[in-house]
PDB file of C-alpha atoms in Angstrom:
ATOM      1  CA  HIS A 711     129.347 147.265 148.861  1.00  0.00           C
ATOM      2  CA  VAL A 712     131.486 144.056 148.208  1.00  0.00           C
ATOM      3  CA  HIS A 713     134.470 143.478 146.220  1.00  0.00           C
ATOM      4  CA  ALA A 714     135.424 140.398 145.006  1.00  0.00           C
ATOM      5  CA  SER A 715     139.141 139.690 143.824  1.00  0.00           C
ATOM      6  CA  CYS A 716     140.888 136.559 142.820  1.00  0.00           C
ATOM      7  CA  ALA A 717     144.447 136.766 143.882  1.00  0.00           C
ATOM      8  CA  ALA A 718     145.981 137.242 147.515  1.00  0.00           C
ATOM      9  CA  SER A 719     147.084 140.913 147.127  1.00  0.00           C
ATOM     10  CA  ALA A 720     145.502 143.708 148.635  1.00  0.00           C
ATOM     11  CA  ARG A 721     145.794 146.020 145.382  1.00  0.00           C
ATOM     12  CA  GLN A 722     143.668 143.820 143.399  1.00  0.00           C
ATOM     13  CA  ARG A 723     141.500 144.083 140.422  1.00  0.00           C
ATOM     14  CA  ARG A 724     138.008 144.162 140.808  1.00  0.00           C
ATOM     15  CA  PHE A 725     134.899 144.123 138.826  1.00  0.00           C
ATOM     16  CA  ALA A 726     131.160 144.902 140.015  1.00  0.00           C
ATOM     17  CA  LEU A 727     128.676 145.845 137.422  1.00  0.00           C
ATOM     18  CA  PRO A 728     125.376 147.195 138.497  1.00  0.00           C
ATOM     19  CA  VAL A 729     123.220 146.989 135.457  1.00  0.00           C
ATOM     20  CA  TRP A 730     119.553 148.346 134.923  1.00  0.00           C
ATOM     21  CA  PHE A 731     117.637 145.052 133.105  1.00  0.00           C
ATOM     22  CA  PRO A 732     114.810 146.028 130.882  1.00  0.00           C
ATOM     23  CA  MET A 733     111.931 143.774 132.365  1.00  0.00           C
ATOM     24  CA  GLY A 734     109.187 145.158 130.365  1.00  0.00           C
ATOM     25  CA  ARG A 735     107.479 148.687 129.555  1.00  0.00           C
ATOM     26  CA  ASN A 736     106.736 149.917 133.217  1.00  0.00           C
ATOM     27  CA  GLU A 737     109.444 148.097 134.755  1.00  0.00           C
ATOM     28  CA  GLU A 738     113.014 148.116 135.695  1.00  0.00           C
ATOM     29  CA  ALA A 739     115.304 146.159 138.061  1.00  0.00           C
ATOM     30  CA  VAL A 740     118.882 146.893 139.238  1.00  0.00           C
ATOM     31  CA  LYS A 741     121.088 143.860 139.067  1.00  0.00           C
ATOM     32  CA  VAL A 742     124.357 143.497 140.434  1.00  0.00           C
ATOM     33  CA  VAL A 743     127.095 141.362 138.573  1.00  0.00           C
ATOM     34  CA  VAL A 744     130.642 140.502 139.513  1.00  0.00           C
ATOM     35  CA  ARG A 745     133.436 139.127 136.948  1.00  0.00           C
ATOM     36  CA  CYS A 746     136.417 137.895 138.460  1.00  0.00           C
ATOM     37  CA  ARG A 747     139.935 137.816 136.425  1.00  0.00           C
ATOM     38  CA  PRO A 748     142.284 134.947 136.383  1.00  0.00           C
ATOM     39  CA  LEU A 749     145.859 135.629 138.608  1.00  0.00           C
ATOM     40  CA  ASN A 750     147.950 137.678 136.110  1.00  0.00           C
ATOM     41  CA  SER A 751     151.864 136.232 135.398  1.00  0.00           C
ATOM     42  CA  THR A 752     153.401 138.789 137.670  1.00  0.00           C
ATOM     43  CA  GLU A 753     150.685 136.945 140.372  1.00  0.00           C
ATOM     44  CA  ARG A 754     151.288 133.654 139.358  1.00  0.00           C
ATOM     45  CA  ALA A 755     155.260 133.891 139.418  1.00  0.00           C
ATOM     46  CA  ASP A 756     155.087 135.587 143.051  1.00  0.00           C
ATOM     47  CA  GLY A 757     153.111 132.233 143.623  1.00  0.00           C
ATOM     48  CA  ARG A 758     149.759 133.809 144.755  1.00  0.00           C
ATOM     49  CA  ASP A 759     146.729 131.554 145.224  1.00  0.00           C
ATOM     50  CA  THR A 760     143.611 132.404 143.928  1.00  0.00           C
ATOM     51  CA  ILE A 761     141.193 133.533 146.937  1.00  0.00           C
ATOM     52  CA  VAL A 762     137.581 133.237 145.305  1.00  0.00           C
ATOM     53  CA  GLN A 763     135.469 130.690 144.702  1.00  0.00           C
ATOM     54  CA  MET A 764     132.342 131.362 142.188  1.00  0.00           C
ATOM     55  CA  ASP A 765     129.289 129.726 141.490  1.00  0.00           C
ATOM     56  CA  ALA A 766     127.907 130.947 138.678  1.00  0.00           C
ATOM     57  CA  LYS A 767     124.749 128.552 138.734  1.00  0.00           C
ATOM     58  CA  MET A 768     123.846 129.665 142.373  1.00  0.00           C
ATOM     59  CA  GLY A 769     125.143 133.346 141.965  1.00  0.00           C
ATOM     60  CA  SER A 770     127.742 133.079 144.756  1.00  0.00           C
ATOM     61  CA  VAL A 771     131.006 134.333 145.477  1.00  0.00           C
ATOM     62  CA  SER A 772     133.291 132.884 148.532  1.00  0.00           C
ATOM     63  CA  VAL A 773     136.265 134.535 149.479  1.00  0.00           C
ATOM     64  CA  HIS A 774     138.689 133.021 151.944  1.00  0.00           C
ATOM     65  CA  ALA A 775     141.657 135.100 153.194  1.00  0.00           C
ATOM     66  CA  PRO A 776     144.760 133.096 152.939  1.00  0.00           C
ATOM     67  CA  GLY A 777     146.412 131.628 155.794  1.00  0.00           C
ATOM     68  CA  SER A 778     143.479 132.113 158.108  1.00  0.00           C
ATOM     69  CA  SER A 779     141.546 129.584 159.697  1.00  0.00           C
ATOM     70  CA  GLU A 780     138.253 131.754 159.414  1.00  0.00           C
ATOM     71  CA  PRO A 781     135.419 130.389 156.935  1.00  0.00           C
ATOM     72  CA  PRO A 782     134.982 131.852 153.738  1.00  0.00           C
ATOM     73  CA  LYS A 783     133.043 134.795 153.424  1.00  0.00           C
ATOM     74  CA  ALA A 784     130.233 134.472 151.128  1.00  0.00           C
ATOM     75  CA  PHE A 785     128.030 136.885 148.786  1.00  0.00           C
ATOM     76  CA  THR A 786     125.298 136.647 146.430  1.00  0.00           C
ATOM     77  CA  PHE A 787     124.739 138.403 143.198  1.00  0.00           C
ATOM     78  CA  ASP A 788     122.159 138.305 140.596  1.00  0.00           C
ATOM     79  CA  MET A 789     125.077 136.858 138.408  1.00  0.00           C
ATOM     80  CA  VAL A 790     128.758 136.186 138.375  1.00  0.00           C
ATOM     81  CA  PHE A 791     131.303 135.887 136.362  1.00  0.00           C
ATOM     82  CA  ASP A 792     134.385 133.691 137.165  1.00  0.00           C
ATOM     83  CA  GLU A 793     137.923 133.860 135.611  1.00  0.00           C
ATOM     84  CA  ARG A 794     137.051 131.754 132.564  1.00  0.00           C
ATOM     85  CA  SER A 795     134.318 133.896 131.034  1.00  0.00           C
ATOM     86  CA  GLN A 796     134.706 135.876 128.031  1.00  0.00           C
ATOM     87  CA  GLN A 797     134.240 139.035 127.827  1.00  0.00           C
ATOM     88  CA  ALA A 798     131.674 138.606 124.804  1.00  0.00           C
ATOM     89  CA  ASP A 799     129.577 136.423 127.068  1.00  0.00           C
ATOM     90  CA  LEU A 800     129.567 138.772 129.639  1.00  0.00           C
ATOM     91  CA  TYR A 801     128.218 141.436 127.239  1.00  0.00           C
ATOM     92  CA  GLN A 802     125.741 139.282 125.751  1.00  0.00           C
ATOM     93  CA  LYS A 803     124.033 138.654 129.070  1.00  0.00           C
ATOM     94  CA  THR A 804     124.355 142.010 130.621  1.00  0.00           C
ATOM     95  CA  ALA A 805     124.967 144.793 128.642  1.00  0.00           C
ATOM     96  CA  MET A 806     123.424 143.620 125.333  1.00  0.00           C
ATOM     97  CA  PRO A 807     119.122 143.608 126.895  1.00  0.00           C
ATOM     98  CA  ILE A 808     120.417 147.153 127.776  1.00  0.00           C
ATOM     99  CA  VAL A 809     121.705 148.682 124.699  1.00  0.00           C
ATOM    100  CA  ASP A 810     118.583 146.875 122.862  1.00  0.00           C
ATOM    101  CA  SER A 811     116.397 148.726 125.431  1.00  0.00           C
ATOM    102  CA  VAL A 812     117.795 151.869 124.839  1.00  0.00           C
ATOM    103  CA  LEU A 813     117.798 151.686 121.251  1.00  0.00           C
ATOM    104  CA  ASP A 814     113.644 151.163 121.345  1.00  0.00           C
ATOM    105  CA  GLY A 815     113.970 154.484 123.551  1.00  0.00           C
ATOM    106  CA  PHE A 816     114.056 153.445 126.998  1.00  0.00           C
ATOM    107  CA  ASN A 817     116.696 154.624 129.740  1.00  0.00           C
ATOM    108  CA  GLY A 818     119.543 152.253 130.679  1.00  0.00           C
ATOM    109  CA  THR A 819     122.778 152.595 132.725  1.00  0.00           C
ATOM    110  CA  ILE A 820     125.611 150.373 132.980  1.00  0.00           C
ATOM    111  CA  PHE A 821     127.863 151.380 135.979  1.00  0.00           C
ATOM    112  CA  ALA A 822     131.775 149.300 135.976  1.00  0.00           C
ATOM    113  CA  TYR A 823     133.753 149.534 138.913  1.00  0.00           C
ATOM    114  CA  GLY A 824     137.201 148.357 139.137  1.00  0.00           C
ATOM    115  CA  GLN A 825     140.154 147.812 137.563  1.00  0.00           C
ATOM    116  CA  THR A 826     140.190 146.197 134.135  1.00  0.00           C
ATOM    117  CA  GLY A 827     143.442 145.659 132.916  1.00  0.00           C
TER     118      GLY A 827
END
């Protein structure tokens, strides 16, 4: 169970989205998608730094502890959306296939975890 946070505070907004993606009539898969939000105005005013690097093409998230000499911790997910991502893109790539499948009579689940605003 991994949480990715964009700011250097212990109390950060996190978003992990395990979703079911329809693959065919007799197949299903659970995918884990992570979205990282940008620093908010309070965090920027406090001088906080972004501690998460995301590579959408590779589906990877790298988290480094501020002021630490330890190497960053790396995680891989089915999809990642960085702080520049738009809500519509996230919906089209993750939720829309599930909604379409449900409308076709199949089961579907989206479970969102974390603060969202």
